[in-house]
Short mmCIF file of C-alpha atoms in Angstrom, two decimals:
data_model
loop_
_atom_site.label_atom_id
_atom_site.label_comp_id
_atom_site.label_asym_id
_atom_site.label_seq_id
_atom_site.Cartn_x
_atom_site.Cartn_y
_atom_site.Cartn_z
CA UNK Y 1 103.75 113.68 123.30
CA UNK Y 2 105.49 115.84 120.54
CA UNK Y 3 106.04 112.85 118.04
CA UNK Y 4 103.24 110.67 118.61
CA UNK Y 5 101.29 113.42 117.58
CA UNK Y 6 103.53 114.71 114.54
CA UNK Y 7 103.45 110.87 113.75
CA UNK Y 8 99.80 110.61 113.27
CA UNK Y 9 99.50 113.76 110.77
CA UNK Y 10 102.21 113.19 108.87
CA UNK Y 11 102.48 111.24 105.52
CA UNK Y 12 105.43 109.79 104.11
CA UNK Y 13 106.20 112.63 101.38
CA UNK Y 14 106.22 110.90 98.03
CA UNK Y 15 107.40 107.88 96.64
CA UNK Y 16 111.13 106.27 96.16
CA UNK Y 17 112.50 105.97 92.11
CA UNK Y 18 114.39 102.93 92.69
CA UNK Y 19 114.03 99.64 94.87
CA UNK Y 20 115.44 99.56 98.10
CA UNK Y 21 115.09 96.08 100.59
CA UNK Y 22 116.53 96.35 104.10
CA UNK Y 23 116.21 95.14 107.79
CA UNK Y 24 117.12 95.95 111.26
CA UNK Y 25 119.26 93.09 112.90
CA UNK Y 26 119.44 91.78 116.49
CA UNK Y 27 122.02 94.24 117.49
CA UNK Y 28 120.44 96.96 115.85
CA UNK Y 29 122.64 97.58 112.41
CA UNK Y 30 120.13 98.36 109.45
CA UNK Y 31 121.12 96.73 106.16
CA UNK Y 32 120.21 97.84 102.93
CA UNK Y 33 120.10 96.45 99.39
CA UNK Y 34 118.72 97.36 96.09
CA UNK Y 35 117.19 93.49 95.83
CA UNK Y 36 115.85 90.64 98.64
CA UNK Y 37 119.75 89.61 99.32
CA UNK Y 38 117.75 86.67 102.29
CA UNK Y 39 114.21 86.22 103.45
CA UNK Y 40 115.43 88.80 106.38
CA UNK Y 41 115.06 91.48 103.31
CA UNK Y 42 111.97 93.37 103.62
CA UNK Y 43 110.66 96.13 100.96
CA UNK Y 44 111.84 99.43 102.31
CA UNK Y 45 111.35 101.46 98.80
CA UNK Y 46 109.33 100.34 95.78
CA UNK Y 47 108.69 101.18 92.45
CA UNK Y 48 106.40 104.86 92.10
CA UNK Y 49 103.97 102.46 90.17
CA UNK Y 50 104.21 99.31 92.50
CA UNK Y 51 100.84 98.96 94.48
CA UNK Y 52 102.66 97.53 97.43
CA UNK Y 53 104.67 100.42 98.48
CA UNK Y 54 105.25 100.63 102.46
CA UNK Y 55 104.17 103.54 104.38
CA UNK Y 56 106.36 104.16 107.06
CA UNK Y 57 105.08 103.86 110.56
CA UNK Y 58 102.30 100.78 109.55
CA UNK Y 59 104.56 97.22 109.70
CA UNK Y 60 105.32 95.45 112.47
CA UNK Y 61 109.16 95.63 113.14
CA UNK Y 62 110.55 92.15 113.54
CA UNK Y 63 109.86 90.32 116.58
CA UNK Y 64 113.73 89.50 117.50
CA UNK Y 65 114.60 93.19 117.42
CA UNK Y 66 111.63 93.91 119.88
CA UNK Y 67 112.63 90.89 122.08
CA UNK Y 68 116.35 92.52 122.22
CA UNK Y 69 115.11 96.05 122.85
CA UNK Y 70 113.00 94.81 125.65
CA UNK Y 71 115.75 92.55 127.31
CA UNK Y 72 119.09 93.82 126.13
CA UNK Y 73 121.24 95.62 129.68
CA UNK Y 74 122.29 97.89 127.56
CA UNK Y 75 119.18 99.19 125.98
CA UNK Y 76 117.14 98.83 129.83
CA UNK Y 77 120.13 100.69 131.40
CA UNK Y 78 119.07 103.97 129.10
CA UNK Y 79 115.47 103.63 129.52
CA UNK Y 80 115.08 105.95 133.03
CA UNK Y 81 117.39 108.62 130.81
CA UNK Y 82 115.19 108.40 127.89
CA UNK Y 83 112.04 108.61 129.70
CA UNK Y 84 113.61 111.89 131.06
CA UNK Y 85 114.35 113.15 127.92
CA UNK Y 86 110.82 112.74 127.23
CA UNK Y 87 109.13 114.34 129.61
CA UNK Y 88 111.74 117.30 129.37
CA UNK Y 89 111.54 117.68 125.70
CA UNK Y 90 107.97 115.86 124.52
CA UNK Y 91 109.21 113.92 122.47
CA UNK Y 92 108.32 110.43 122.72
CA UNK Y 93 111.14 107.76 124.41
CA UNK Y 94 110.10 105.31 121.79
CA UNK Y 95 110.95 107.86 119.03
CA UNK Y 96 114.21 108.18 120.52
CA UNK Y 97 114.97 104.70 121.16
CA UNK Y 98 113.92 104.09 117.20
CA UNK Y 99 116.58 106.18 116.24
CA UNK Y 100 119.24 104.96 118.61
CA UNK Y 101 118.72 101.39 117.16
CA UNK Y 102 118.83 102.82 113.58
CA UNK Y 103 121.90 105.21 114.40
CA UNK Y 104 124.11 103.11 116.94
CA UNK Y 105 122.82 99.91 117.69
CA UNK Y 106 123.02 100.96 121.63
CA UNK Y 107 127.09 101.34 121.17
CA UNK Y 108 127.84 104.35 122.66
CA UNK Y 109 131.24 104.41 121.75
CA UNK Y 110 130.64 104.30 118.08
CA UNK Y 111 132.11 107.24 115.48
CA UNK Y 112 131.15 107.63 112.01
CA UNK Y 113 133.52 108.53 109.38
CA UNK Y 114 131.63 112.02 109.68
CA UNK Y 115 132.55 112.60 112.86
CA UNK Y 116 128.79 111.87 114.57
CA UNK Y 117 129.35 110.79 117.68
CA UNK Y 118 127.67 107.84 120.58
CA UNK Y 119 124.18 106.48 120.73
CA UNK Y 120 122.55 109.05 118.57
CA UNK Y 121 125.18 110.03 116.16
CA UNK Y 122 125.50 113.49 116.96
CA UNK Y 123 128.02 115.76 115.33
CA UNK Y 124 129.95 118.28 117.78
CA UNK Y 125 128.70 121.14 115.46
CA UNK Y 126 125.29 119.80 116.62
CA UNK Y 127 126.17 118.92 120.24
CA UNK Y 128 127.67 122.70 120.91
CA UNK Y 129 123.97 124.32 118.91
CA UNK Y 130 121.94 122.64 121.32
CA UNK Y 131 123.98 122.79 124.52
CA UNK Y 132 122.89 125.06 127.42
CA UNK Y 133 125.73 127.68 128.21
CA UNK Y 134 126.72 125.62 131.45
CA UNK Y 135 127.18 122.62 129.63
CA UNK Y 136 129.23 123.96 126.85
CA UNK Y 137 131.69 125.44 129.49
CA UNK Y 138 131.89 122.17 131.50
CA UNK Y 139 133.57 119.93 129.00
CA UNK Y 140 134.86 119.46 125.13
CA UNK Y 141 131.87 118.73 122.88
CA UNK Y 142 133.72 115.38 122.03
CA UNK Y 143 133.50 114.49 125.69
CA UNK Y 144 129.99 115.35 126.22
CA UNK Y 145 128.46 113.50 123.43
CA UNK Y 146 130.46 110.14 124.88
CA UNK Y 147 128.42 110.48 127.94
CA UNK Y 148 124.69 108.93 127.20
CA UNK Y 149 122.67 110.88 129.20
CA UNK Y 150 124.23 113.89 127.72
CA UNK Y 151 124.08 112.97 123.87
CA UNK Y 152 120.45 111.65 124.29
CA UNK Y 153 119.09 114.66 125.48
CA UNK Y 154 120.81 117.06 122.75
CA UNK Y 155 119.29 114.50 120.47
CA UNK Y 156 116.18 114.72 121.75
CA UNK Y 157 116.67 118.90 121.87
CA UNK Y 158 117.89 118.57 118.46
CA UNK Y 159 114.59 116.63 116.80
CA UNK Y 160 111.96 118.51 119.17
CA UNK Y 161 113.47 122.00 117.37
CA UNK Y 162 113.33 120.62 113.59
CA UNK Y 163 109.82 118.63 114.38
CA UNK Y 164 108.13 122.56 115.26
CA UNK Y 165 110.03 124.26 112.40
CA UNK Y 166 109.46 121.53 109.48
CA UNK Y 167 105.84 120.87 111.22
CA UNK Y 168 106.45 116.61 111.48
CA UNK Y 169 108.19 113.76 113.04
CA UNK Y 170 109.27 112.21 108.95
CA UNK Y 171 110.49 115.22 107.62
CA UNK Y 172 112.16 115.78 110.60
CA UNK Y 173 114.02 112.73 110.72
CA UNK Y 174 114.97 113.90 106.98
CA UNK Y 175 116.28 116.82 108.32
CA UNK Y 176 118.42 114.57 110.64
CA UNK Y 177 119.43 112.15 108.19
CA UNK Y 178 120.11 114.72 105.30
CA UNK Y 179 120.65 118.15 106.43
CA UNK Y 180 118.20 120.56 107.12
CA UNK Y 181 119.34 122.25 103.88
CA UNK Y 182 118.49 119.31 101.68
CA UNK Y 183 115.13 119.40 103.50
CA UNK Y 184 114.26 122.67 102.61
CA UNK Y 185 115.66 123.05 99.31
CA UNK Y 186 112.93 119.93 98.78
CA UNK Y 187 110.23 122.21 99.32
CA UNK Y 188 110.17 121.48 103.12
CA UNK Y 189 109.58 117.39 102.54
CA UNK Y 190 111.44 114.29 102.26
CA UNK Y 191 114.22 114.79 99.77
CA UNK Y 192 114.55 111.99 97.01
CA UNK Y 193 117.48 110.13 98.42
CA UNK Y 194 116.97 106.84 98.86
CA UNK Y 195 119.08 106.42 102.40
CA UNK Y 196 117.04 109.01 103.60
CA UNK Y 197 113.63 107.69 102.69
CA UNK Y 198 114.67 104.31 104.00
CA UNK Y 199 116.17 105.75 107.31
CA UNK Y 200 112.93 107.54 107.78
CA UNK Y 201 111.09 104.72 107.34
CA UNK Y 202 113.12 102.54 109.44
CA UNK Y 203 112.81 104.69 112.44
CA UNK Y 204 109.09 105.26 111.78
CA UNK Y 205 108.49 101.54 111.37
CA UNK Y 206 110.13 100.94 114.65
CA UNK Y 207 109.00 103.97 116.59
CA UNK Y 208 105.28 102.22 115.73
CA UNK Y 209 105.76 98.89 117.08
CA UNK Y 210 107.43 100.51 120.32
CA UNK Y 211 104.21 102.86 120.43
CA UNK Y 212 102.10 99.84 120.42
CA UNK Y 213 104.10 97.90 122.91
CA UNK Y 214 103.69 100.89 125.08
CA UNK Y 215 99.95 101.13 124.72
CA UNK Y 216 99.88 97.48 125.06
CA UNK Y 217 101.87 97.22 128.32
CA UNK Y 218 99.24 100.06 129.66
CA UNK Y 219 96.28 98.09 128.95
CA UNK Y 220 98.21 95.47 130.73
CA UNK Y 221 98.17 97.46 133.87
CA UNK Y 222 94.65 98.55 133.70
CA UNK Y 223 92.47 97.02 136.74
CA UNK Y 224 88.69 97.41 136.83
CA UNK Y 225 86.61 99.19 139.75
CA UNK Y 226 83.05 97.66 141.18
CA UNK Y 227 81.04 101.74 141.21
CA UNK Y 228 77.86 99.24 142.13
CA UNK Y 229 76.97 99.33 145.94
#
């Protein structure tokens, strides 16, 4: 798919100037701190000179967020919708589920204080850009993006466009996080901010360990076949 190949070319564009810790809790909410608040506090950002920088897309997300993902109703009840998204847009269900974790937790009802709207956080400037002309006349943008199927797939629209024009899965999540603006007044690459370099790397981190549970669960499936006599 789309991201899982993006994911495997791309490097995470330079390094952080300041220390950020964070984690991903049981319901989904990232928290972030510029020092080890707990022991739930993982590195997200180091130093430029600290030898133990993460690269985004290599841990292991925690193993009580995976449990949830895997057994919440809420997060099962969107899988046939995100798996449709996938094969309609290429990019990757577990990409997709990453960033609904990191965005909403799975509450689609949720509204930031910008206005970004339901499991994905999508604005209504970006819900009416990647609309078809049927859907656009059908309802208000407001009321679209409340319905799940609806906002997941504009999301999904929305990061298979900016992963073919900024040529990635990271800086495209940038580009989500930040503005495409930001992105390319960086040069095309991650722009220094340190929310957006630790929301990339949040969503990459997780978007791995979903890849591998995938791969794993197929291996699970496979059955051997005698070709002798």
């Amino acid at each position: 798919m789309l991201a899982a190949a993006a994911l495997g070319l791309c490097g995470f564009s330079g390094a952080a100037r300041a220390e950020l810790w964070g984690y991903v809790d049981g319901a989904g909410v990232a928290h972030f701190a510029d020092k080890p608040v707990d022991s739930r506090y993982a590195p997200v950002l180091r130093q430029r000179d600290s030898d133990t920088f993460r690269v985004p897309g290599k841990a292991t997300a925690s193993a009580s967020l995976l449990t949830w993902l895997e057994f919440a109703p809420e997060v099962k009840a969107m899988q046939p919708v995100l798996r449709e998204a996938e094969r309609v847009t290429g990019v990757d269900a577990e990409l997709l589920k990453a960033i609904i974790t990191v965005e909403s937790g799975y509450r689609g009802d949720l509204v930031s204080p910008r206005g970004a709207v339901g499991l994905m956080q999508v604005t209504p400037v970006t819900g009416d850009r990647y609309a078809t002309k049927a859907e656009a006349q059908a309802r208000p943008v407001e009321q679209r993006l409340r319905d799940p199927k609806h906002n997941i797939m504009i999301g999904a629209r929305m990061l298979a466009d900016l992963s073919r024009r900024f040529g990635g899965v990271d800086v495209a999540l940038a580009a989500w996080n930040a503005g495409e603006g930001n992105v390319r007044r960086a040069g095309g690459k991650i722009p220094d901010f340190d929310e957006t370099r630790a929301h990339v790397h949040m969503v990459l981190e997780l978007y791995w360990a979903l890849l591998q549970q995938r791969q794993q669960g197929l291996a699970n499936q496979m059955k051997m076949v005698r070709t002798d006599g």
